[in-house]
Amino acid sequence: MLTGSRGISLILAIAIAVLVMAFLSLIPSSTSAALWGTLILSFSISYLLISITLEFLVYREIGNIYNLLEKIQKKDLSEIQDKSLRSSLSPLRKINTVINSYALARQREIETLQKNAEFRREFIADISHELKTPIFATQGYIHTLLDGAIDDKQVRMKFLKKAAKSLDSLDHLVQDLLTLNQMESGVIKFSFTEFDLKDLIQEVIEELEHKASKREVTIKLEAEPGKNYTTLADRQKIYRVCQNLIFNAVKYNHNGGEVIVGIKSSKNQIQVDVKDDGQGIPPEDLKRIFERFYRVEKSRSKEKGGTGLGLAIVKHILEGHKSKISVSSTVGKGSIFSFQLPLEKEKKVQEKEPTEAKA
Ligand SMILES: Nc1ncnc2c1ncn2[C@@H]1O[C@H](COP(=O)(O)OP(=O)(O)O)[C@@H](O)[C@H]1O
Ligand SMILES: [Mg+2]
């Protein structure tokens, strides 16, 4: 290839030598030996001078620019490109490759930023939408009271109670959002302790029994008597996982339905299955229910007082325990949500954990 400094020098040197020879041949007294001598001499001198100039002035400068580029882009260059660059001699080709790889890296960066921006936009739209509902309801009740309803004693109490309920759901939503955000940014630390998972589930069931009985839903715990269910986990957070799953099983069940919480302990693991015979989840929604704010039936779930964040929180908590949540569901028949936690060797004297704060 004649594109390097040597190639250019060669072409220019030949051109100069030919020109000099052509001029010299016009002089009638010049001999052919003198002509050839001049040709060789002018070619050699031109070649040397041109290549030195190119090599040391132009190409050295380009080399410097390349080194600088390489320093700036060190992070962006992949190893493969690095190897091919080292074997390539031409600084121009090197610069070309560096600029190409730089452009590619920047393009990838721009795409990631665009995706993040879109995700942020969607998230803000979702949050605003979710916040709007309770704020709008509270605003409505308070304005009606201010417009005169306050004088009617019965209406006054009813509206104040409704406004308070809307504010409670707003508080619930903000709490869930904060928890999710702190978990994603790693602010929330997990504090692992040993505890009996069966006892914890029993506590959750006791807490939810009142809500379930309102809809005549029964909650049963199925565990093998005498088995060890000691686990090492963050008790408060696992409480929240069980609370979310069992409450969902009650909420999305029909009146008079049944929820069975099965707990099985094998060699190294404890498996928890929360089974309901409720409405079930269509297959196309099944993979999305762990996303923030995703609800199968938007209006129906909202009416039931959900924030749409419960399962997203469950997923994060279990990921923090190196476990994961799985679900199988049949529309019209019901759903089973399952997760596993490690089984710990039973201690002879099991201390009871202090009472949990509500999630
Ligand atoms: N056991 C279940 N049976 C049927 N649908 C369920 C069940 N659990 C969750 N879902 C669906 O998944 C959605 C997301 O659940 P979740 O994140 O807990 O939000 P929500 O606050 O609405 O309960 C719910 O809105 C509901 O549509
Ligand atoms: Mg829920």
XYZ file of C-alpha atoms and ligand atoms in Angstrom:
387
model
C 0.000 0.000 0.000
C 1.252 3.433 -0.890
C -0.730 5.341 1.684
C 1.920 5.373 4.447
C 4.678 7.961 4.718
C 7.035 5.712 2.699
C 4.573 5.351 -0.150
C 4.024 9.106 -0.389
C 7.794 9.750 -0.231
C 8.404 7.194 -2.979
C 5.849 8.752 -5.359
C 7.109 12.290 -4.724
C 10.782 11.262 -5.037
C 10.121 9.515 -8.359
C 8.267 12.599 -9.649
C 11.106 14.953 -8.619
C 13.788 12.675 -10.091
C 11.898 12.369 -13.390
C 11.404 16.151 -13.544
C 15.088 16.866 -12.841
C 16.086 14.311 -15.471
C 13.690 15.835 -17.998
C 15.175 19.305 -17.472
C 18.715 17.931 -17.614
C 17.999 16.066 -20.856
C 17.167 19.453 -22.475
C 20.828 20.448 -22.046
C 22.572 19.129 -25.191
C 25.966 18.569 -23.495
C 24.629 16.236 -20.798
C 25.741 12.626 -21.100
C 23.589 9.617 -20.351
C 25.841 8.686 -17.389
C 25.306 12.163 -15.921
C 21.561 11.821 -16.526
C 21.353 8.488 -14.670
C 23.600 9.773 -11.912
C 21.360 12.804 -11.429
C 18.266 10.588 -11.486
C 19.583 8.293 -8.765
C 20.949 11.168 -6.695
C 17.831 13.340 -6.916
C 15.599 10.340 -6.200
C 17.620 9.310 -3.124
C 17.894 12.820 -1.704
C 14.199 13.636 -2.329
C 13.082 10.312 -0.895
C 15.154 10.776 2.247
C 14.131 14.385 2.806
C 10.426 13.811 2.170
C 10.177 10.704 4.312
C 12.081 12.380 7.170
C 9.760 15.402 6.967
C 6.630 13.250 6.887
C 7.765 10.827 9.531
C 9.107 13.319 12.006
C 6.857 16.266 11.480
C 3.422 15.198 10.189
C 3.185 11.607 11.385
C 4.792 12.380 14.713
C 2.136 15.033 15.280
C -0.603 12.597 14.264
C 0.955 10.039 16.597
C 0.760 12.551 19.416
C -2.894 13.264 18.649
C -3.590 9.536 18.613
C -1.894 9.059 21.986
C -3.956 11.864 23.429
C -7.170 10.384 21.999
C -6.209 7.007 23.380
C -5.698 8.477 26.824
C -9.093 10.194 26.763
C -10.920 7.183 25.424
C -9.132 4.452 27.360
C -12.373 3.402 29.059
C -14.315 3.178 25.827
C -11.931 1.009 23.851
C -12.618 -2.666 24.029
C -9.766 -5.121 24.402
C -10.252 -6.492 20.899
C -9.902 -3.058 19.378
C -6.832 -2.425 21.504
C -5.118 -5.534 20.155
C -5.866 -4.705 16.529
C -4.663 -1.163 17.141
C -1.331 -2.244 18.518
C -0.629 -4.447 15.502
C -1.621 -1.724 13.074
C 1.256 0.511 12.015
C -0.524 3.361 10.323
C -1.299 6.189 12.755
C -4.044 7.391 10.418
C -5.762 4.023 10.574
C -5.327 3.977 14.342
C -7.012 7.378 14.656
C -9.807 6.205 12.421
C -10.418 3.141 14.602
C -10.255 5.171 17.808
C -12.744 7.717 16.532
C -15.054 4.948 15.326
C -14.984 3.138 18.632
C -15.468 6.423 20.454
C -18.515 7.239 18.344
C -19.922 3.749 19.018
C -19.411 4.082 22.768
C -21.040 7.518 22.774
C -23.960 6.155 20.762
C -24.475 3.379 23.310
C -24.282 5.922 26.125
C -26.872 8.122 24.446
C -29.204 5.152 23.981
C -28.921 4.223 27.689
C -29.558 7.825 28.699
C -32.585 7.992 26.414
C -33.966 4.758 27.912
C -33.410 6.084 31.441
C -35.090 9.364 30.576
C -38.094 7.499 29.175
C -38.264 5.291 32.258
C -38.149 8.394 34.481
C -40.886 10.068 32.463
C -43.111 7.000 32.732
C -42.410 6.686 36.432
C -43.239 10.321 37.126
C -46.440 9.989 35.107
C -47.375 6.865 37.111
C -46.638 8.511 40.463
C -48.571 11.660 39.563
C -51.498 9.542 38.464
C -51.450 7.495 41.673
C -51.113 10.558 43.905
C -53.881 12.375 42.096
C -56.631 9.962 43.159
C -56.427 10.346 46.978
C -55.573 14.063 46.757
C -58.515 14.703 44.470
C -60.901 12.776 46.778
C -59.721 14.580 49.951
C -59.944 17.924 48.174
C -63.518 17.145 47.127
C -64.684 16.278 50.663
C -63.018 19.295 52.260
C -64.369 21.736 49.704
C -67.886 20.310 50.098
C -67.574 20.778 53.865
C -66.348 24.355 53.418
C -69.203 25.074 51.040
C -71.742 24.447 53.793
C -71.890 20.702 54.433
C -70.078 21.376 57.722
C -73.340 22.563 59.263
C -74.969 19.168 58.785
C -73.721 17.079 61.689
C -74.199 13.695 59.998
C -72.687 14.649 56.667
C -69.807 16.359 58.476
C -68.691 13.153 60.212
C -69.139 11.051 57.087
C -67.094 13.399 54.902
C -64.370 13.858 57.470
C -64.013 10.093 57.790
C -63.804 9.723 54.009
C -61.214 12.504 53.767
C -59.170 10.824 56.517
C -59.384 7.492 54.669
C -58.121 9.056 51.454
C -55.246 10.664 53.331
C -54.419 7.285 54.889
C -54.147 5.701 51.459
C -51.965 8.620 50.341
C -49.701 7.983 53.315
C -49.625 4.269 52.504
C -48.632 5.017 48.919
C -45.850 7.414 49.896
C -44.525 4.924 52.470
C -44.437 2.156 49.858
C -42.717 4.433 47.348
C -40.086 5.410 49.892
C -39.449 1.792 50.835
C -39.074 0.778 47.200
C -36.791 3.694 46.462
C -34.591 3.047 49.481
C -34.364 -0.622 48.603
C -33.366 0.120 45.012
C -30.726 2.624 46.040
C -29.389 0.213 48.666
C -30.069 2.571 51.603
C -32.111 -0.038 53.456
C -29.852 -2.558 55.076
C -30.999 -6.071 55.821
C -30.556 -7.288 59.357
C -30.462 -11.061 59.462
C -31.591 -12.963 62.541
C -32.678 -16.524 63.211
C -36.415 -16.994 63.716
C -39.213 -19.482 63.248
C -40.915 -18.868 59.909
C -44.036 -20.787 60.974
C -44.521 -18.493 63.997
C -44.123 -15.449 61.760
C -46.742 -16.708 59.295
C -49.096 -17.422 62.173
C -48.682 -13.810 63.354
C -49.464 -12.501 59.855
C -52.554 -14.699 59.627
C -53.789 -13.467 63.011
C -53.331 -9.889 61.866
C -55.238 -10.457 58.619
C -57.989 -12.714 59.949
C -60.211 -9.765 60.794
C -60.004 -8.343 57.274
C -60.556 -11.819 55.774
C -63.599 -12.550 57.928
C -65.299 -9.425 56.591
C -65.383 -11.189 53.222
C -65.843 -14.615 54.742
C -62.472 -15.726 53.438
C -60.760 -18.368 55.575
C -56.989 -18.525 55.971
C -55.423 -21.898 56.812
C -51.857 -22.723 57.693
C -50.614 -26.118 56.572
C -47.380 -27.225 58.183
C -45.998 -30.583 59.259
C -46.049 -30.778 63.045
C -42.728 -31.227 64.787
C -40.671 -30.015 61.824
C -37.993 -27.366 61.992
C -38.845 -24.050 60.330
C -35.967 -21.951 61.635
C -34.535 -19.589 59.055
C -31.905 -16.867 58.878
C -33.444 -13.739 57.343
C -34.571 -10.180 57.985
C -37.665 -10.904 60.091
C -39.380 -7.569 59.618
C -38.993 -7.693 55.853
C -40.101 -11.325 55.554
C -43.112 -10.349 57.657
C -43.882 -7.772 55.015
C -43.501 -10.324 52.205
C -45.940 -12.727 53.886
C -48.323 -9.897 54.741
C -48.404 -8.703 51.118
C -48.865 -12.170 49.645
C -51.521 -13.340 52.114
C -53.393 -10.047 51.922
C -53.412 -10.228 48.106
C -54.747 -13.795 48.327
C -57.593 -12.482 50.512
C -58.201 -9.292 48.492
C -58.332 -10.907 45.073
C -60.464 -13.785 46.269
C -64.220 -14.183 46.015
C -66.486 -13.910 49.039
C -66.289 -17.129 51.020
C -62.988 -18.094 49.376
C -60.100 -19.987 50.923
C -56.433 -19.140 51.355
C -53.983 -21.899 52.231
C -50.493 -21.029 53.371
C -48.339 -24.120 53.012
C -44.923 -24.319 54.644
C -42.567 -27.197 53.845
C -39.105 -27.747 55.159
C -36.678 -29.887 53.173
C -32.949 -30.589 53.654
C -31.634 -27.039 53.265
C -34.682 -24.966 52.472
C -38.075 -23.891 53.653
C -40.683 -23.365 50.971
C -43.704 -21.122 51.483
C -46.721 -21.385 49.151
C -49.595 -18.925 49.382
C -52.509 -20.480 47.535
C -55.903 -18.957 46.870
C -58.972 -20.071 44.960
C -59.780 -16.596 43.699
C -60.033 -14.960 40.308
C -56.548 -15.927 39.077
C -54.253 -13.888 36.818
C -54.293 -14.049 32.985
C -50.998 -15.361 31.481
C -50.232 -12.053 29.698
C -50.353 -10.188 33.040
C -48.477 -12.801 35.025
C -44.976 -11.625 34.092
C -45.837 -7.983 34.697
C -47.480 -8.065 38.144
C -44.095 -7.523 39.840
C -43.623 -4.184 38.064
C -44.351 -1.001 39.969
C -47.980 0.100 39.737
C -48.943 -2.794 37.505
C -52.458 -4.028 38.216
C -54.471 -6.632 36.394
C -57.746 -4.787 36.653
C -56.818 -1.192 37.318
C -60.095 0.093 38.712
C -60.925 -3.062 40.659
C -57.524 -3.235 42.398
C -57.617 0.456 43.287
C -61.066 0.075 44.722
C -59.634 -2.654 46.954
C -57.164 -0.140 48.338
C -53.939 -1.409 46.758
C -51.005 0.786 45.813
C -49.800 -1.568 43.073
C -46.383 -1.613 44.759
C -46.829 -4.624 47.047
C -45.405 -7.276 44.731
C -42.565 -4.992 43.555
C -41.529 -4.671 47.220
C -41.891 -8.447 47.745
C -39.599 -9.073 44.764
C -36.941 -6.678 46.060
C -37.002 -8.087 49.586
C -36.602 -11.650 48.346
C -33.796 -10.609 45.983
C -32.068 -9.167 49.053
C -32.267 -12.677 50.518
C -30.864 -14.216 47.305
C -34.262 -15.800 46.766
C -37.010 -15.077 44.307
C -40.764 -15.102 44.083
C -42.520 -17.412 41.644
C -46.160 -17.556 40.676
C -48.489 -19.883 38.833
C -52.088 -19.033 38.191
C -55.185 -20.208 36.365
C -57.929 -17.742 35.555
C -61.063 -18.583 37.501
C -59.289 -21.178 39.644
C -56.729 -19.275 41.683
C -53.048 -18.538 42.124
C -50.034 -19.834 44.038
C -47.195 -17.496 45.040
C -44.072 -19.301 46.319
C -40.671 -18.446 47.724
C -37.854 -20.207 49.557
C -35.648 -19.300 52.478
C -32.658 -21.202 53.874
C -33.237 -23.716 56.643
C -31.134 -23.212 59.744
C -30.172 -25.909 62.212
C -32.622 -25.882 65.107
C -31.396 -24.424 68.378
C -32.236 -26.323 71.532
C -33.657 -23.287 73.336
C -35.454 -21.079 70.845
C -35.836 -17.507 71.976
C -38.965 -15.728 70.908
C -38.360 -12.681 68.724
C -39.624 -9.317 69.937
C -42.981 -8.252 68.538
C -42.754 -6.827 65.017
C -43.482 -3.316 63.975
C -46.092 -3.264 61.245
C -44.655 -3.143 57.739
N -53.500 -13.592 44.651
C -53.814 -12.834 43.588
N -54.876 -13.156 42.790
C -55.183 -12.415 41.711
N -54.532 -11.295 41.347
C -53.492 -10.911 42.097
C -53.088 -11.662 43.260
N -52.004 -11.026 43.798
C -51.775 -9.952 43.020
N -52.661 -9.864 42.003
C -52.691 -8.825 40.933
O -51.418 -8.238 40.872
C -51.504 -6.825 41.022
C -50.280 -6.309 41.749
O -50.298 -6.703 43.104
P -49.659 -5.760 44.198
O -48.324 -5.355 43.701
O -49.731 -6.440 45.518
O -50.587 -4.474 44.134
P -51.932 -4.110 44.879
O -51.546 -2.963 45.720
O -52.893 -3.737 43.795
O -52.373 -5.283 45.698
C -52.817 -6.600 41.752
O -53.349 -5.338 41.465
C -53.673 -7.716 41.228
O -54.277 -7.306 40.012
Mg -50.888 -6.066 47.226
